[in-house]
Coordinates of C-alpha atoms and ligand atoms in Angstrom, one line a residue:
M1 CA 0.0 0.0 0.0
A2 CA 1.5 3.3 -1.1
K3 CA 1.9 5.8 1.7
N4 CA 0.9 9.3 1.0
K5 CA 3.6 11.8 1.9
T6 CA 2.5 15.1 3.5
A7 CA 4.3 18.2 4.3
Y8 CA 3.3 21.5 5.9
V9 CA 4.0 24.7 3.9
C10 CA 3.7 28.4 4.8
N11 CA 1.5 30.3 2.4
E12 CA 3.5 33.5 2.9
C13 CA 7.1 32.5 2.4
G14 CA 6.9 28.9 1.1
Q15 CA 9.0 27.3 3.9
D16 CA 8.0 23.7 4.6
F17 CA 7.9 21.9 7.9
P18 CA 7.6 18.3 9.0
R19 CA 4.6 19.0 11.2
W20 CA 2.0 21.7 11.7
Q21 CA 2.7 24.7 13.8
G22 CA 0.7 27.9 14.6
Q23 CA 3.5 30.3 13.6
C24 CA 5.9 30.0 10.7
S25 CA 9.3 30.1 12.2
A26 CA 10.8 31.5 9.0
C27 CA 8.6 34.6 8.4
N28 CA 6.9 34.7 11.8
E29 CA 3.4 34.9 10.3
W30 CA 0.6 33.3 12.2
N31 CA -1.8 30.7 10.8
T32 CA -0.3 30.5 7.4
I33 CA 0.8 26.9 7.5
T34 CA -1.3 24.4 5.6
E35 CA -1.0 20.7 4.9
V36 CA 0.2 19.6 1.5
R37 CA -0.2 16.2 0.0
L38 CA 2.8 15.4 -2.2
G39 CA 1.1 12.5 -4.0
S40 CA 1.9 8.9 -3.3
S41 CA 5.5 8.1 -2.9
S42 CA 5.7 4.8 -4.5
A43 CA 3.3 5.4 -7.4
K44 CA 5.3 6.1 -10.5
R45 CA 4.8 9.5 -12.0
T46 CA 2.3 8.4 -14.6
H47 CA 2.9 11.3 -16.9
Q48 CA 6.1 12.0 -18.8
F49 CA 6.8 14.4 -21.6
S50 CA 7.0 12.1 -24.5
G51 CA 8.7 14.4 -27.0
Y52 CA 11.7 15.1 -24.9
A53 CA 13.8 17.7 -26.7
G54 CA 17.0 16.9 -24.9
Q55 CA 18.0 20.5 -24.1
T56 CA 19.4 19.5 -20.8
S57 CA 22.2 16.9 -20.7
N58 CA 23.2 14.5 -17.9
Q59 CA 26.9 14.8 -18.7
V60 CA 29.3 16.5 -16.3
Q61 CA 31.1 19.4 -18.0
T62 CA 33.4 22.2 -17.1
L63 CA 32.0 25.7 -17.1
D64 CA 33.9 26.7 -20.3
Q65 CA 32.6 23.7 -22.2
I66 CA 29.0 24.9 -21.8
D67 CA 27.5 26.3 -25.0
L68 CA 27.1 30.1 -24.5
S69 CA 25.2 30.8 -27.7
E70 CA 22.1 32.5 -26.2
L71 CA 18.8 32.2 -27.9
P72 CA 17.5 35.6 -29.0
R73 CA 15.0 37.0 -26.6
I74 CA 11.4 37.3 -27.7
A75 CA 10.2 41.0 -27.8
S76 CA 6.8 41.1 -26.2
S77 CA 5.6 44.1 -28.3
F78 CA 5.4 46.2 -25.1
G79 CA 8.7 48.0 -24.4
E80 CA 7.8 48.4 -20.7
F81 CA 7.1 44.6 -20.4
D82 CA 10.5 43.8 -22.0
R83 CA 12.3 46.2 -19.7
V84 CA 10.9 44.6 -16.6
L85 CA 11.9 41.2 -17.9
G86 CA 15.4 42.4 -18.5
G87 CA 15.2 42.8 -22.3
G88 CA 12.5 40.4 -23.5
I89 CA 11.1 37.0 -22.9
V90 CA 13.8 34.3 -22.6
P91 CA 12.8 31.2 -24.6
G92 CA 12.3 28.2 -22.3
S93 CA 11.8 30.3 -19.2
A94 CA 9.0 30.2 -16.7
I95 CA 7.5 33.6 -15.8
L96 CA 4.9 34.3 -13.2
I97 CA 2.7 37.4 -13.4
G98 CA 1.1 38.0 -10.0
G99 CA -1.5 40.6 -9.0
H100 CA -4.9 41.2 -7.5
P101 CA -7.9 40.2 -9.5
G102 CA -8.8 43.0 -11.9
A103 CA -5.3 44.3 -12.2
G104 CA -5.3 43.6 -15.9
K105 CA -3.1 40.5 -16.1
S106 CA -5.3 38.7 -18.6
T107 CA -5.6 41.9 -20.7
L108 CA -1.8 42.4 -20.8
L109 CA -1.1 38.8 -21.8
L110 CA -3.9 38.7 -24.4
Q111 CA -2.6 41.8 -26.0
T112 CA 1.0 40.5 -26.0
L113 CA 0.1 37.1 -27.4
C114 CA -2.1 38.5 -30.1
Q115 CA 0.7 40.6 -31.3
L116 CA 3.3 37.8 -31.0
S117 CA 1.1 35.3 -32.8
E118 CA 1.6 37.3 -36.0
S119 CA 5.2 36.2 -36.1
M120 CA 5.4 33.0 -34.1
N121 CA 3.3 30.1 -32.8
A122 CA 1.6 31.1 -29.6
L123 CA -0.9 29.3 -27.4
Y124 CA -3.2 30.9 -24.8
V125 CA -4.7 28.5 -22.3
T126 CA -7.6 30.0 -20.3
G127 CA -9.0 28.2 -17.3
E128 CA -10.9 31.0 -15.9
E129 CA -12.7 32.8 -18.7
S130 CA -14.6 31.0 -21.4
L131 CA -13.2 31.1 -25.0
Q132 CA -16.1 33.4 -26.0
Q133 CA -15.2 35.9 -23.3
V134 CA -11.6 36.0 -24.4
A135 CA -12.6 36.3 -28.0
M136 CA -15.0 39.1 -27.3
R137 CA -12.4 41.0 -25.5
A138 CA -9.8 40.6 -28.2
H139 CA -12.4 41.7 -30.8
R140 CA -13.4 44.7 -28.8
L141 CA -9.7 45.8 -28.4
G142 CA -9.2 45.4 -32.1
L143 CA -6.4 42.9 -31.7
P144 CA -5.2 40.6 -34.6
T145 CA -7.0 37.4 -33.9
Q146 CA -6.3 35.2 -36.9
K147 CA -3.2 33.4 -35.7
L148 CA -3.5 33.0 -31.9
R149 CA -4.2 29.4 -30.8
M150 CA -6.7 29.2 -27.9
L151 CA -7.4 26.4 -25.5
S152 CA -9.8 26.1 -22.6
E153 CA -8.4 23.5 -20.2
T154 CA -7.5 23.2 -16.5
S155 CA -5.7 19.8 -16.4
V156 CA -1.9 20.4 -16.5
E157 CA -1.2 17.0 -18.0
A158 CA -3.7 17.7 -20.8
I159 CA -2.2 21.1 -21.5
C160 CA 1.3 19.8 -21.8
D161 CA 0.2 17.0 -24.1
I162 CA -1.6 19.4 -26.4
A163 CA 1.3 21.9 -26.3
L164 CA 3.6 19.0 -27.4
N165 CA 1.6 18.7 -30.6
E166 CA 1.0 22.4 -31.0
K167 CA 4.7 23.3 -30.5
P168 CA 4.2 26.9 -29.5
K169 CA 7.2 29.2 -28.8
I170 CA 5.2 30.9 -26.1
M171 CA 2.3 29.7 -23.9
V172 CA 0.2 31.5 -21.4
V173 CA -1.6 29.7 -18.6
D174 CA -4.3 31.8 -17.0
S175 CA -4.4 31.2 -14.1
I176 CA -2.3 28.8 -12.0
Q177 CA -5.0 28.8 -9.3
V178 CA -7.5 26.8 -11.4
M179 CA -5.0 24.3 -12.7
H180 CA -4.9 20.8 -11.3
M181 CA -2.9 17.6 -11.6
A182 CA -4.5 14.1 -11.5
D183 CA -2.2 12.5 -8.9
I184 CA -2.8 15.2 -6.2
Q185 CA -6.0 14.8 -4.2
S186 CA -6.5 18.3 -2.9
S187 CA -8.7 20.9 -4.7
P188 CA -7.4 23.4 -7.3
G189 CA -6.1 26.5 -5.7
S190 CA -4.7 24.7 -2.7
V191 CA -1.0 25.0 -2.0
S192 CA -0.1 21.6 -3.1
Q193 CA -2.0 21.8 -6.4
V194 CA -0.6 25.2 -7.2
R195 CA 3.0 24.3 -6.3
E196 CA 3.0 21.0 -8.2
S197 CA 1.3 22.4 -11.2
A198 CA 3.7 25.3 -11.4
S199 CA 6.8 23.1 -11.0
Y200 CA 5.5 20.7 -13.6
L201 CA 4.9 23.6 -16.1
T202 CA 8.3 25.0 -15.3
R203 CA 10.0 21.6 -16.1
F204 CA 8.0 21.4 -19.2
A205 CA 9.1 24.9 -20.2
K206 CA 12.8 24.1 -19.7
Q207 CA 12.7 20.8 -21.5
Q208 CA 10.7 21.9 -24.5
G209 CA 12.2 25.3 -24.8
I210 CA 8.7 26.9 -24.6
A211 CA 8.4 30.2 -22.7
V212 CA 5.6 29.6 -20.3
I213 CA 3.9 32.6 -18.6
M214 CA 1.7 31.8 -15.7
V215 CA -0.9 34.1 -14.1
G216 CA -1.2 34.0 -10.3
H217 CA -3.8 35.8 -8.2
V218 CA -2.9 37.3 -4.9
T219 CA -5.6 37.7 -2.3
K220 CA -5.5 40.0 0.6
D221 CA -5.9 37.4 3.3
G222 CA -3.6 34.9 1.6
S223 CA -6.1 32.1 2.0
L224 CA -5.4 31.0 -1.6
A225 CA -1.8 29.9 -2.3
G226 CA -0.2 33.1 -3.3
P227 CA 2.6 33.4 -5.8
K228 CA 5.0 33.5 -2.8
V229 CA 5.1 29.7 -2.6
L230 CA 6.1 29.5 -6.3
E231 CA 8.9 32.0 -6.3
H232 CA 11.7 29.5 -5.9
C233 CA 10.8 27.2 -8.9
I234 CA 10.1 29.9 -11.5
D235 CA 12.6 32.1 -13.4
C236 CA 10.9 35.4 -13.2
S237 CA 8.3 36.7 -10.9
V238 CA 6.7 40.0 -11.9
M239 CA 3.8 41.8 -10.1
F240 CA 1.2 43.8 -11.8
E241 CA 0.0 46.4 -9.3
G242 CA -2.6 49.1 -9.2
D243 CA -6.2 49.4 -8.0
S244 CA -8.9 48.6 -10.5
D245 CA -10.3 52.1 -10.0
S246 CA -7.1 53.9 -10.8
R247 CA -5.9 54.4 -14.3
Y248 CA -2.2 53.5 -14.0
R249 CA -0.8 50.1 -13.4
T250 CA 2.8 49.3 -12.6
L251 CA 4.7 46.1 -13.4
R252 CA 7.6 45.3 -11.2
S253 CA 10.0 42.3 -11.1
H254 CA 10.6 40.7 -7.8
K255 CA 12.8 37.9 -9.0
N256 CA 14.6 37.7 -12.4
R257 CA 17.2 35.1 -13.3
F258 CA 17.9 37.0 -16.6
G259 CA 18.0 40.6 -15.5
A260 CA 17.9 43.2 -12.8
I261 CA 15.1 43.2 -10.2
N262 CA 12.9 46.1 -9.1
E263 CA 12.7 47.3 -12.6
L264 CA 9.5 49.3 -13.1
G265 CA 7.2 49.4 -16.1
V266 CA 4.2 51.7 -16.2
F267 CA 1.0 51.1 -18.1
A268 CA -2.3 53.0 -18.4
M269 CA -5.6 51.1 -18.5
T270 CA -7.8 52.7 -21.2
E271 CA -11.1 51.6 -22.7
R272 CA -9.0 50.3 -25.6
G273 CA -6.9 48.0 -23.4
L274 CA -3.5 48.6 -21.9
K275 CA -1.2 51.3 -23.2
E276 CA 2.4 51.6 -22.1
V277 CA 3.6 54.8 -20.6
A278 CA 7.0 55.6 -22.1
N279 CA 7.7 58.7 -20.0
P280 CA 6.3 58.0 -16.6
S281 CA 7.8 61.0 -14.9
A282 CA 5.4 63.2 -16.8
I283 CA 2.3 61.5 -15.4
F284 CA 3.3 61.6 -11.8
L285 CA 4.2 65.3 -12.1
S286 CA 1.0 66.9 -13.4
R287 CA 0.7 69.6 -10.8
E288 CA -1.6 72.5 -11.4
E289 CA 0.0 74.8 -8.9
A290 CA 2.6 74.6 -6.1
S291 CA 1.3 74.2 -2.6
S292 CA 2.8 73.9 0.8
G293 CA 4.0 70.5 1.8
S294 CA 4.4 69.3 -1.8
L295 CA 7.9 68.7 -3.2
V296 CA 9.3 66.7 -6.1
M297 CA 12.0 64.0 -5.7
V298 CA 13.9 61.9 -8.1
V299 CA 13.9 58.2 -7.2
W300 CA 15.9 55.5 -9.0
E301 CA 13.7 52.8 -10.3
G302 CA 15.6 49.8 -11.7
T303 CA 17.8 51.4 -14.4
R304 CA 16.1 54.8 -14.8
P305 CA 15.3 57.9 -12.8
L306 CA 11.7 58.7 -12.0
L307 CA 10.3 62.1 -10.9
V308 CA 7.6 61.7 -8.3
E309 CA 5.7 64.3 -6.2
L310 CA 5.7 63.8 -2.4
Q311 CA 3.0 65.4 -0.3
V312 CA 3.2 66.0 3.4
L313 CA 0.5 67.4 5.7
V314 CA 1.4 68.5 9.2
D315 CA -1.5 69.5 11.3
N316 CA -2.3 70.1 15.0
S317 CA -3.4 66.8 16.6
A318 CA -6.4 66.5 18.7
M319 CA -5.2 63.2 20.1
A320 CA -2.8 62.2 22.8
N321 CA -0.9 60.0 20.4
P322 CA -0.6 62.1 17.2
R323 CA -1.0 60.1 14.0
R324 CA 1.9 59.3 11.7
V325 CA 0.6 57.9 8.4
A326 CA 2.8 57.1 5.4
V327 CA 1.2 56.0 2.1
G328 CA 3.7 54.7 -0.4
M329 CA 6.6 54.9 2.1
D330 CA 7.9 53.0 5.1
A331 CA 6.3 54.2 8.3
N332 CA 9.4 53.3 10.3
R333 CA 11.5 55.5 8.1
L334 CA 9.0 58.4 8.7
A335 CA 9.3 57.9 12.5
M336 CA 13.1 57.9 12.3
L337 CA 13.2 61.1 10.2
L338 CA 10.8 62.8 12.6
A339 CA 13.4 62.1 15.3
V340 CA 16.2 63.4 13.2
M341 CA 14.2 66.5 12.5
H342 CA 13.7 67.1 16.2
R343 CA 17.3 66.7 17.2
H344 CA 19.1 68.2 14.3
G345 CA 16.5 70.5 12.7
G346 CA 15.1 71.9 15.9
L347 CA 11.5 71.3 14.9
Q348 CA 9.2 69.8 17.5
M349 CA 6.3 67.8 16.0
S350 CA 5.2 65.7 18.9
D351 CA 1.9 67.5 19.0
Q352 CA 1.3 67.3 15.3
D353 CA -0.3 64.7 13.0
V354 CA 1.9 63.9 10.1
F355 CA 0.5 62.4 6.9
V356 CA 2.8 61.5 4.0
N357 CA 1.6 60.5 0.5
V358 CA 3.5 59.6 -2.6
V359 CA 1.4 60.8 -5.6
G360 CA 0.2 58.4 -8.2
G361 CA 0.2 55.3 -6.0
V362 CA 4.0 54.8 -6.5
K363 CA 5.8 52.9 -3.7
V364 CA 9.2 54.4 -2.8
S365 CA 11.6 52.2 -0.9
E366 CA 14.7 54.2 -1.7
T367 CA 16.6 56.3 0.9
S368 CA 17.0 59.2 -1.6
A369 CA 13.5 60.3 -0.5
D370 CA 14.6 61.2 3.0
L371 CA 15.7 64.8 2.4
T372 CA 12.7 65.5 0.2
L373 CA 10.4 64.2 3.0
L374 CA 12.1 66.4 5.6
L375 CA 11.9 69.6 3.5
A376 CA 8.3 68.9 2.5
M377 CA 7.5 68.5 6.2
V378 CA 9.1 71.8 7.1
S379 CA 7.2 73.5 4.3
S380 CA 3.9 72.1 5.5
F381 CA 4.6 72.9 9.1
R382 CA 5.4 76.5 8.4
G383 CA 2.8 76.8 5.7
E384 CA 5.3 78.1 3.2
I385 CA 4.9 77.4 -0.5
M386 CA 8.0 76.1 -2.2
S387 CA 9.1 77.0 -5.7
P388 CA 7.5 74.6 -8.2
E389 CA 10.9 74.5 -9.9
L390 CA 12.7 72.9 -7.0
V391 CA 13.7 69.2 -6.9
V392 CA 15.3 67.5 -3.9
F393 CA 16.9 64.2 -3.2
G394 CA 19.4 62.7 -0.7
E395 CA 19.7 60.3 2.2
V396 CA 19.6 61.6 5.8
G397 CA 21.7 59.9 8.5
L398 CA 20.8 59.7 12.2
S399 CA 23.3 62.5 13.1
G400 CA 21.6 64.8 10.6
E401 CA 24.2 64.4 7.9
I402 CA 23.2 64.3 4.2
R403 CA 24.6 61.3 2.5
P404 CA 25.1 60.8 -1.2
V405 CA 22.9 58.4 -3.3
P406 CA 23.8 56.5 -6.4
N407 CA 23.4 57.9 -9.9
G408 CA 23.2 61.6 -8.8
Q409 CA 24.2 62.9 -12.2
E410 CA 21.5 61.0 -14.1
R411 CA 18.9 62.1 -11.6
L412 CA 19.8 65.8 -12.1
I413 CA 19.7 65.4 -15.9
E414 CA 16.2 63.9 -15.7
A415 CA 15.0 66.7 -13.5
A416 CA 16.5 69.3 -15.9
K417 CA 14.8 67.6 -18.8
H418 CA 11.5 68.2 -17.1
G419 CA 12.2 71.9 -16.6
F420 CA 13.3 72.0 -13.0
K421 CA 15.6 75.0 -12.3
R422 CA 16.9 74.4 -8.8
A423 CA 18.1 71.3 -7.0
I424 CA 19.1 70.6 -3.4
V425 CA 21.3 67.5 -3.3
P426 CA 24.0 65.9 -1.2
K427 CA 27.3 67.6 -1.6
A428 CA 29.0 64.4 -2.8
N429 CA 26.4 64.2 -5.6
M430 CA 27.3 67.6 -6.9
P431 CA 28.2 67.3 -10.6
K432 CA 31.3 69.0 -11.9
K433 CA 29.2 70.8 -14.3
A434 CA 25.5 71.4 -13.5
P435 CA 22.9 70.5 -16.2
E436 CA 22.2 73.5 -18.4
G437 CA 19.7 76.0 -16.9
M438 CA 19.9 74.4 -13.5
E439 CA 21.3 75.7 -10.2
V440 CA 22.5 72.8 -8.0
I441 CA 23.0 73.3 -4.3
G442 CA 25.1 70.8 -2.4
V443 CA 24.5 70.3 1.3
T444 CA 26.2 68.2 4.0
K445 CA 24.0 68.9 7.0
L446 CA 20.3 69.1 7.6
A447 CA 20.7 72.6 8.9
Q448 CA 22.3 73.7 5.6
A449 CA 19.5 72.2 3.6
L450 CA 16.9 74.1 5.7
E451 CA 18.9 77.3 5.1
A452 CA 19.0 76.6 1.3
L453 CA 15.3 76.2 1.4
Ligands
TYD501 P1 -8.3 41.7 -16.4 O1 -7.3 41.6 -17.4 O2 -9.5 40.8 -16.6 O3 -7.8 41.4 -14.9 P2 -7.1 40.2 -14.3 O4 -6.9 39.1 -15.3 O5 -5.8 40.7 -13.7 O6 -8.0 39.7 -13.2 O7 -8.8 43.2 -16.3 C1 -10.0 43.5 -15.9 C2 -10.0 45.0 -15.6 O8 -9.5 45.8 -16.6 C3 -11.5 45.3 -15.4 O9 -11.6 46.0 -14.1 C4 -11.8 46.2 -16.5 C5 -10.5 46.8 -17.0 N1 -10.4 47.0 -18.4 C6 -10.5 48.2 -19.0 O10 -10.6 49.2 -18.2 N2 -10.3 48.4 -20.3 C7 -10.2 47.4 -21.2 O11 -10.1 47.6 -22.4 C8 -10.2 46.0 -20.6 C9 -10.0 44.8 -21.5 C10 -10.3 45.9 -19.2
MG502 MG1 -7.9 37.3 -15.5

């Protein structure tokens, strides 16, 4: 009698454990560990890819014997999508696109595949929407529909069998949460089904040289197996973010075996589908008039600078514990900067509510926003309106010193390109020659920056 193997896996971080426990000892989340049936241990894997293409070999080789001739990447027809993937889709790679329902993952992939099917064999597998729904959408968006091969199927084995005959160069599986494999008992969407389906599809992609793009939904409470548990088996994990009621969506890579991570692509959702935004700085900067507490910073996103507006509101608090709210920024960083402000800037805000917002739903994790945040705070506190032509960036240390950030020169050039006339930057980021038409002020201490303001 074959014994069923079980394991316990955390839905948040993907760590597995031999027995159940209330808290994951890897990521410290509570109640995220669920039981996973790994299929029977003695039962043979009933399904094998029959047309094994032999791309991998079992021989031991030295590093320099390995064939370096890279297959050309597939251009996805969206420049922003290619940028996030590190320059296009690598043949034979497994890519996961995660995001909340309604983010536009299906739309993005349908548009991409319709364009690609003009020049290569492409297969779109839909397990969520019916074929009619997808066809209607493609028709409404005016996409080329003659060549794209469509399949409505949720069994992973069946999909791989059909793909072996179809021989597509690229295949989309929408979505991984509805896929299932025969030798796993649990229901589709459970951790074990999602994990096994994804690793099966990944192996299939590698062995057949087919680029497989999987869609994965993320839910707020994490009750479904989120893409987190898949991250170690796939090659690239990109997140499609943005509320369904906002116009702009951002695509960001969290893992990429073929390029840099944290690269950002910006799209706009229109009634004619997704359009890429080639110059994102322009959309985050549409300010009617300057106001107090609002200041523009230059953050570094992947391989390019991005101008983003930061807003701060400082207001008398009616509460014993004033509120500190940061949207699009780390709240701990805000608390730290408030302390620096008090000690080294001489500004007491312990009786003030402080609200911080990064405009356009952008998330800033970079330290270059520190100085911008402090100066915007001062502006709001004093009710002074700052020049709309001022741009600020720089890291602030705990002793009130202003530290340099990488790529200072490129940031200044980008700001000058958008018509900014003055910049307050760390002294070490001062260029030898300021960009044309721009006055650059270098500072080393917080007090100096306040003076320059
Ligand atoms: P969809 O691609 O179905 O999302 P996902 O697959 O990530 O769940 O996108 C659905 C959303 O996009 C829906 O809220 C409507 C919006 N949308 C538009 O605004 N314009 C369009 O042309 C399309 C196709 C969708
Ligand atoms: Mg969808």
